[in-house]
Short mmCIF file of N, CA and C in Angstrom, two decimals:
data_model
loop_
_atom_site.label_atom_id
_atom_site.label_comp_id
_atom_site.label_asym_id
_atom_site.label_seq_id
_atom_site.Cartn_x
_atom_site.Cartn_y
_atom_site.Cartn_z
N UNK P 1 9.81 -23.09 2.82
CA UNK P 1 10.47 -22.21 3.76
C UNK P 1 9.67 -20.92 3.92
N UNK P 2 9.31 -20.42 5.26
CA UNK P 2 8.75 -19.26 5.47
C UNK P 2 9.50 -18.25 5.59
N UNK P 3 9.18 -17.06 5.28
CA UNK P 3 10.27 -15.72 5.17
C UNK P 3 9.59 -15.02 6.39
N UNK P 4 10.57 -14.34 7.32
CA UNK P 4 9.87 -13.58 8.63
C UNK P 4 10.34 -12.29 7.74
N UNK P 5 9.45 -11.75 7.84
CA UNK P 5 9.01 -10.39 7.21
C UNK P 5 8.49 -9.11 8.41
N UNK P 6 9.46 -8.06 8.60
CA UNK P 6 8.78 -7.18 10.07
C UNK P 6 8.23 -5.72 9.35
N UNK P 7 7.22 -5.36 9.14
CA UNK P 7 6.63 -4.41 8.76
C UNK P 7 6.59 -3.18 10.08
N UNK P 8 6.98 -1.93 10.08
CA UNK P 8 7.09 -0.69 10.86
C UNK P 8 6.53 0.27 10.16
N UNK P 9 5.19 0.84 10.87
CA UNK P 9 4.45 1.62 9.71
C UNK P 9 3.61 2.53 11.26
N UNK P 10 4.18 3.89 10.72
CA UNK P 10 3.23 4.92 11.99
C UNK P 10 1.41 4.47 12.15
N UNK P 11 1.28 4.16 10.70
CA UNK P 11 -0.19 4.42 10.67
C UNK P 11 -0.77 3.15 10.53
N UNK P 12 -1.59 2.74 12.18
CA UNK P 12 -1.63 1.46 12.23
C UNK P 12 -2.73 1.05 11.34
N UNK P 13 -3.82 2.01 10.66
CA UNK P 13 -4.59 1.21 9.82
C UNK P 13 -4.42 1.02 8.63
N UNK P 14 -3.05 0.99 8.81
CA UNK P 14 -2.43 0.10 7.17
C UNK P 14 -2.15 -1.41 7.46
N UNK P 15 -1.54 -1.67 8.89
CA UNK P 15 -1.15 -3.04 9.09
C UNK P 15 -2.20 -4.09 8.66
N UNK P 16 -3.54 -3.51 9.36
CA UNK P 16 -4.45 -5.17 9.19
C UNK P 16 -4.83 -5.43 8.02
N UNK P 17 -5.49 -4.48 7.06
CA UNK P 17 -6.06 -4.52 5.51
C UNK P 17 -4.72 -5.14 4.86
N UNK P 18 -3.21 -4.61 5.03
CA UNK P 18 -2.18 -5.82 4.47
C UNK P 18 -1.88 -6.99 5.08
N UNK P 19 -2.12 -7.27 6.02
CA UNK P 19 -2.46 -8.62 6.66
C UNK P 19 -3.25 -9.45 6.19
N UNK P 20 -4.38 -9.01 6.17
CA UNK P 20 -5.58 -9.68 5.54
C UNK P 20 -5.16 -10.24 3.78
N UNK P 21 -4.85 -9.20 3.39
CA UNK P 21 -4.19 -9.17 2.56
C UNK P 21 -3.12 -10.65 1.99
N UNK P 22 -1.98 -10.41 2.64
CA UNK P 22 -1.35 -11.28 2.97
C UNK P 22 -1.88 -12.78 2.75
N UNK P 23 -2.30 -13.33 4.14
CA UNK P 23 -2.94 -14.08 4.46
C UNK P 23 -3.43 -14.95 3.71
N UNK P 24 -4.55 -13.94 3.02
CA UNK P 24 -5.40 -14.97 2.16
C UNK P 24 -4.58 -14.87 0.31
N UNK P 25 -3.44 -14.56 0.49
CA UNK P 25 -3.14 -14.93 -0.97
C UNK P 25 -2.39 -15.70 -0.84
N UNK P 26 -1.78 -16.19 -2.37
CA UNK P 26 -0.81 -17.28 -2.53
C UNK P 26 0.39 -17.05 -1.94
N UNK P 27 0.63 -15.91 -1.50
CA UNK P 27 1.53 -16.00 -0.35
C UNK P 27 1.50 -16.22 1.01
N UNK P 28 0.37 -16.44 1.25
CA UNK P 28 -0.34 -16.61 2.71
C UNK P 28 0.95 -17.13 3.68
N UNK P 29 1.05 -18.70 2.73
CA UNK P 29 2.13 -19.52 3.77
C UNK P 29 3.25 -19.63 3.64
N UNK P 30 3.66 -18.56 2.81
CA UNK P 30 5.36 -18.89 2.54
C UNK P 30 5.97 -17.43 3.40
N UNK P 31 4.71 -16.55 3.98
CA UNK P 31 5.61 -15.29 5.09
C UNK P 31 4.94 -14.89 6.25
N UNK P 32 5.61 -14.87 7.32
CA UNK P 32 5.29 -14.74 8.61
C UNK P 32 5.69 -13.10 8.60
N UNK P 33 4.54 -12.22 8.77
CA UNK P 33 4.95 -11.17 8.84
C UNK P 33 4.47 -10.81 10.10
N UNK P 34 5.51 -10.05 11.00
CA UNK P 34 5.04 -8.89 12.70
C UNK P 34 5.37 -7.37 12.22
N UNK P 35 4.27 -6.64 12.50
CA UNK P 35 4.07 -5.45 12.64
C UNK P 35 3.81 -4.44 13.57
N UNK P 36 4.84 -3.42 13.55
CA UNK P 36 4.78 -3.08 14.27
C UNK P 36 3.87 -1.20 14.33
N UNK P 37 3.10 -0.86 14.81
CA UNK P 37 2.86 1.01 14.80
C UNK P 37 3.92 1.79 15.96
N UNK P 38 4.22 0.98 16.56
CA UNK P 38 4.94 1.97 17.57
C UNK P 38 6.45 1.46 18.09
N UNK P 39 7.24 2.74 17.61
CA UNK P 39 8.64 2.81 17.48
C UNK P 39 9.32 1.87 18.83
N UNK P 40 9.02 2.29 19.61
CA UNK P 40 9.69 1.56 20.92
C UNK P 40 9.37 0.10 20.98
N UNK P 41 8.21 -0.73 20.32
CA UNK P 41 7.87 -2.08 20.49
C UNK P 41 8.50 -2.80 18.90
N UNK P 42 9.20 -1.83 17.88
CA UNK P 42 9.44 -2.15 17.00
C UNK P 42 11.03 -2.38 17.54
N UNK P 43 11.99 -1.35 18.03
CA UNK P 43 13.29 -1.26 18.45
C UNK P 43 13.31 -2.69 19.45
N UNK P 44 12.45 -2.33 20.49
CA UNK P 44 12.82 -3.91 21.39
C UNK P 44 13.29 -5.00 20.62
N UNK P 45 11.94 -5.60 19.50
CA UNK P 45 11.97 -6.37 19.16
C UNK P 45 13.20 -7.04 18.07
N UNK P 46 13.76 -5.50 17.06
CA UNK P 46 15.00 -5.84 16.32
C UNK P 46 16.31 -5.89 17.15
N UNK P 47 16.37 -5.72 18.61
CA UNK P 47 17.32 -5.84 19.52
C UNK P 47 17.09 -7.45 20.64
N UNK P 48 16.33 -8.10 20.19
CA UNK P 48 16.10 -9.83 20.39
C UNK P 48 16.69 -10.80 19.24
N UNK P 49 16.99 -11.87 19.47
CA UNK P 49 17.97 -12.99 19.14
C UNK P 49 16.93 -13.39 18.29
N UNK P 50 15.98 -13.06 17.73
CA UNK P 50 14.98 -13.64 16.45
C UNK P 50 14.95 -12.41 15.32
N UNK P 51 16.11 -12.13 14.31
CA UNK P 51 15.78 -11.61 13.68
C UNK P 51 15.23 -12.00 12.65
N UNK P 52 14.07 -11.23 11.84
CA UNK P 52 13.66 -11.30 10.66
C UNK P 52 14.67 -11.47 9.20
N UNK P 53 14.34 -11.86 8.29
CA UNK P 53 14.69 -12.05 6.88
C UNK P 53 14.87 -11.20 6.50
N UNK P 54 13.56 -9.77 6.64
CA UNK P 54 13.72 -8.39 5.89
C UNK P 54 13.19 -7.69 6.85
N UNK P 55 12.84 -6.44 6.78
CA UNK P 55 12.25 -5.29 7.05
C UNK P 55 11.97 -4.19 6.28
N UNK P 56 10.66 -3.84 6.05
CA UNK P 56 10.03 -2.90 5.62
C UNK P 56 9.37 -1.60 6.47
N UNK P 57 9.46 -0.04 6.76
CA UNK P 57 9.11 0.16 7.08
C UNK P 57 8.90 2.22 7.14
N UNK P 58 8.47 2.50 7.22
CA UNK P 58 8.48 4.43 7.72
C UNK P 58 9.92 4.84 7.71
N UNK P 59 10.34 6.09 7.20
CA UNK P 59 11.45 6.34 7.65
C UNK P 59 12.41 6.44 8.76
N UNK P 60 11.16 7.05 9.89
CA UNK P 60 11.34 7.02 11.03
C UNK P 60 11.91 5.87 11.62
N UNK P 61 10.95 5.13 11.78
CA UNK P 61 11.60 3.33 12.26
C UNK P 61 12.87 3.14 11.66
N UNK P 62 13.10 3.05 10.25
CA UNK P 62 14.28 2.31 9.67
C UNK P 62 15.78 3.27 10.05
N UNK P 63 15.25 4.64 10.21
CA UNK P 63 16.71 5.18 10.79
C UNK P 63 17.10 4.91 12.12
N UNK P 64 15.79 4.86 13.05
CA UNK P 64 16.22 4.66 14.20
C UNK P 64 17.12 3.09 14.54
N UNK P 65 16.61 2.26 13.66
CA UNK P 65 17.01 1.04 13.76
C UNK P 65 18.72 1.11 13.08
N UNK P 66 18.35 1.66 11.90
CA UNK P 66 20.26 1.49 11.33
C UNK P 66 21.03 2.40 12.53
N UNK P 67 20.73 3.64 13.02
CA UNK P 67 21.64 4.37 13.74
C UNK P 67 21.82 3.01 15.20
N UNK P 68 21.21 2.35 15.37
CA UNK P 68 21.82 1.47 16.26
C UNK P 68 22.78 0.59 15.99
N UNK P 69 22.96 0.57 14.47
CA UNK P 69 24.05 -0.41 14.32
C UNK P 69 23.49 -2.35 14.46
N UNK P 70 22.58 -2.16 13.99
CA UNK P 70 21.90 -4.05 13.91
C UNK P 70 21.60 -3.88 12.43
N UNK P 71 21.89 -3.35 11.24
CA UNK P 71 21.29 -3.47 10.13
C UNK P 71 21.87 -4.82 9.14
N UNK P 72 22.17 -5.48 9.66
CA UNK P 72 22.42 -6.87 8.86
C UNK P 72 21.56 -7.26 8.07
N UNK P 73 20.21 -6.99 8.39
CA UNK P 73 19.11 -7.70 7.91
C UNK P 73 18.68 -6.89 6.46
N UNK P 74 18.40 -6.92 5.26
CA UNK P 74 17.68 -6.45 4.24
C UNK P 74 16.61 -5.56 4.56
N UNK P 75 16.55 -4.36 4.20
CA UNK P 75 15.65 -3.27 4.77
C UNK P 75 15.38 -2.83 3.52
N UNK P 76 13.67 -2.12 3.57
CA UNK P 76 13.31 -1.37 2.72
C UNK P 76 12.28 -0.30 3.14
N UNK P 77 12.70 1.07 2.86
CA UNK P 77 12.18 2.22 3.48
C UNK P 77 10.80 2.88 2.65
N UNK P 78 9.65 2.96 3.41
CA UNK P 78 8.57 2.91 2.95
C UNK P 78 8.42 4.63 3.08
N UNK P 79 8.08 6.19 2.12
CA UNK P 79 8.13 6.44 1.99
C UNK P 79 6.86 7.81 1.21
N UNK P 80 6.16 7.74 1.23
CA UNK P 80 5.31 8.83 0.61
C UNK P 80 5.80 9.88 -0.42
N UNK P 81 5.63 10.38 -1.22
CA UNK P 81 6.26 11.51 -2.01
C UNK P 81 7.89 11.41 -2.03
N UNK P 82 8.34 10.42 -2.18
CA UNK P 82 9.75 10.57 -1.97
C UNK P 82 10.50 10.92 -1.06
N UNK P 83 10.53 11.66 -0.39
CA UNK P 83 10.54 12.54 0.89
C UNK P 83 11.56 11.35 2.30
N UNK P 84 12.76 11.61 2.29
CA UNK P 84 13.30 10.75 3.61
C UNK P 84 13.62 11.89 4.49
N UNK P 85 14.09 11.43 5.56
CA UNK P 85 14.08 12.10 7.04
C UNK P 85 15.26 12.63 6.55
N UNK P 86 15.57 14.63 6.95
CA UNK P 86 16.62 15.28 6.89
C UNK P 86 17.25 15.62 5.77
N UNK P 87 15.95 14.54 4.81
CA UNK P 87 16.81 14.86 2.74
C UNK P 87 18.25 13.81 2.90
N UNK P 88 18.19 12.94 3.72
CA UNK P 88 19.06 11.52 3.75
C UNK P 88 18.95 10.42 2.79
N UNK P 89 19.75 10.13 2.35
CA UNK P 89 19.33 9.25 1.19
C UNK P 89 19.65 7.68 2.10
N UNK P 90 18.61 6.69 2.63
CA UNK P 90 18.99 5.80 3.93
C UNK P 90 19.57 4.59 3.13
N UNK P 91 19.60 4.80 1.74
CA UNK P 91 19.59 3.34 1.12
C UNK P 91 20.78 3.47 0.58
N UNK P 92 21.62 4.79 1.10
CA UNK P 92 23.13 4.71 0.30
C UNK P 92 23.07 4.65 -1.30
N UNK P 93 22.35 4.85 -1.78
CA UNK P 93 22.57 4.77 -2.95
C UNK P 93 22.04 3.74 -3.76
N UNK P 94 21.16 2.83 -2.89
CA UNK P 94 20.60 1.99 -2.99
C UNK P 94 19.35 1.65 -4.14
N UNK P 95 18.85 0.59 -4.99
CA UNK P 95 17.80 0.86 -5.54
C UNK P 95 16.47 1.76 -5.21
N UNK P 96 16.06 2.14 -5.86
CA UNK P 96 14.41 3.37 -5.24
C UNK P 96 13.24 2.57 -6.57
N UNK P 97 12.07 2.61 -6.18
CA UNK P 97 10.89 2.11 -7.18
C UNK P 97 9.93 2.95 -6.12
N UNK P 98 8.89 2.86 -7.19
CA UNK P 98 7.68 3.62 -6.46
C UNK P 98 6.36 2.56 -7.31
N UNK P 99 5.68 2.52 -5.57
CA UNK P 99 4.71 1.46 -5.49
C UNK P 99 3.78 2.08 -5.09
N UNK P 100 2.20 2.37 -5.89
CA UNK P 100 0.60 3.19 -5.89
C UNK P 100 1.52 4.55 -5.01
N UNK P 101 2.33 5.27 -5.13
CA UNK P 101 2.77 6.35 -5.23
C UNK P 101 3.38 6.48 -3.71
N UNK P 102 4.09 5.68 -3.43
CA UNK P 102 4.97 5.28 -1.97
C UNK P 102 6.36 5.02 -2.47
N UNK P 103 7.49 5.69 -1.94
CA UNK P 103 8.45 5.67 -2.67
C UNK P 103 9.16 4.51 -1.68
N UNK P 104 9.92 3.28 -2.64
CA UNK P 104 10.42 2.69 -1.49
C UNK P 104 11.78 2.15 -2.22
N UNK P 105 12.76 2.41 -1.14
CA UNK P 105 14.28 2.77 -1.13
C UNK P 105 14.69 1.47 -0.39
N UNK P 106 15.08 0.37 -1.19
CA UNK P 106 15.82 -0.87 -0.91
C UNK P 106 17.90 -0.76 -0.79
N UNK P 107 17.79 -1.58 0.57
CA UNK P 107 19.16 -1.16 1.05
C UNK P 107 19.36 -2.82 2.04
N UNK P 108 20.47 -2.84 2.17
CA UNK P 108 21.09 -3.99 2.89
C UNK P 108 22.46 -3.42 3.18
N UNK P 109 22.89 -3.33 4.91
CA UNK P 109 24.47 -3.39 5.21
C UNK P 109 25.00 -4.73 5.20
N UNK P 110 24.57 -5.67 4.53
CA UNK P 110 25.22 -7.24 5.01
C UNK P 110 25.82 -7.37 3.28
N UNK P 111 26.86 -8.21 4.04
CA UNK P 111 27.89 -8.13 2.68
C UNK P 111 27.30 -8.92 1.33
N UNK P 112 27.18 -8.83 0.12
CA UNK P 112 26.63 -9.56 -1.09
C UNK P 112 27.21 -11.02 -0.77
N UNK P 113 26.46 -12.00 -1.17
CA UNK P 113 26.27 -13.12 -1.41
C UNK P 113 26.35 -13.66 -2.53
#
């Protein structure tokens, strides 16, 4: 089973080096990941009848996306210095870990399983 995985990241020369990335490891074929750099081609796309498994992404992106009210999907907010938009905590209270010094704040509105 492949996992659709949507990555939202301002700074597009992070997407391809984790692609590449991706790709060629032992995870190559078990995740279909789309990425997006720009907010408006990221929103279209979580507002189409193909949602992803998860989402990872900038603060920016992931608020704009929950304030619409589609957050069903497993989200995780990608982060620098800790630092979220407005001093908001987006993950509710949610787990936090920090990855090569990127703080990232795991959250889901869909009910436990």
């Amino acid at each position: 089973m492949t996992a659709r995985i949507v990555l939202a990241v301002r700074e597009s020369q992070y997407i391809e080096p984790l692609l590449h990335y991706l790709h060629h490891s032992e995870y190559g074929e078990m995740l279909r990941i789309t990425a997006f750099s720009r907010l408006d081609a990221f929103m279209e796309f979580m507002t189409g009848d193909e949602l992803p498994d998860a989402v990872a992404g900038d603060p920016a992106f992931i608020e704009a996306w929950l304030v619409e009210g589609r957050s069903t999907v497993p989200w995780a907010v990608l982060s620098e210095g800790g630092e979220l938009p407005n001093g908001r905590d987006l993950a509710g209270g949610k787990a936090y870990c920090q990855v090569s010094g990127t703080t990232v704040a795991v959250g889901s509105d869909s009910p436990a399983e």
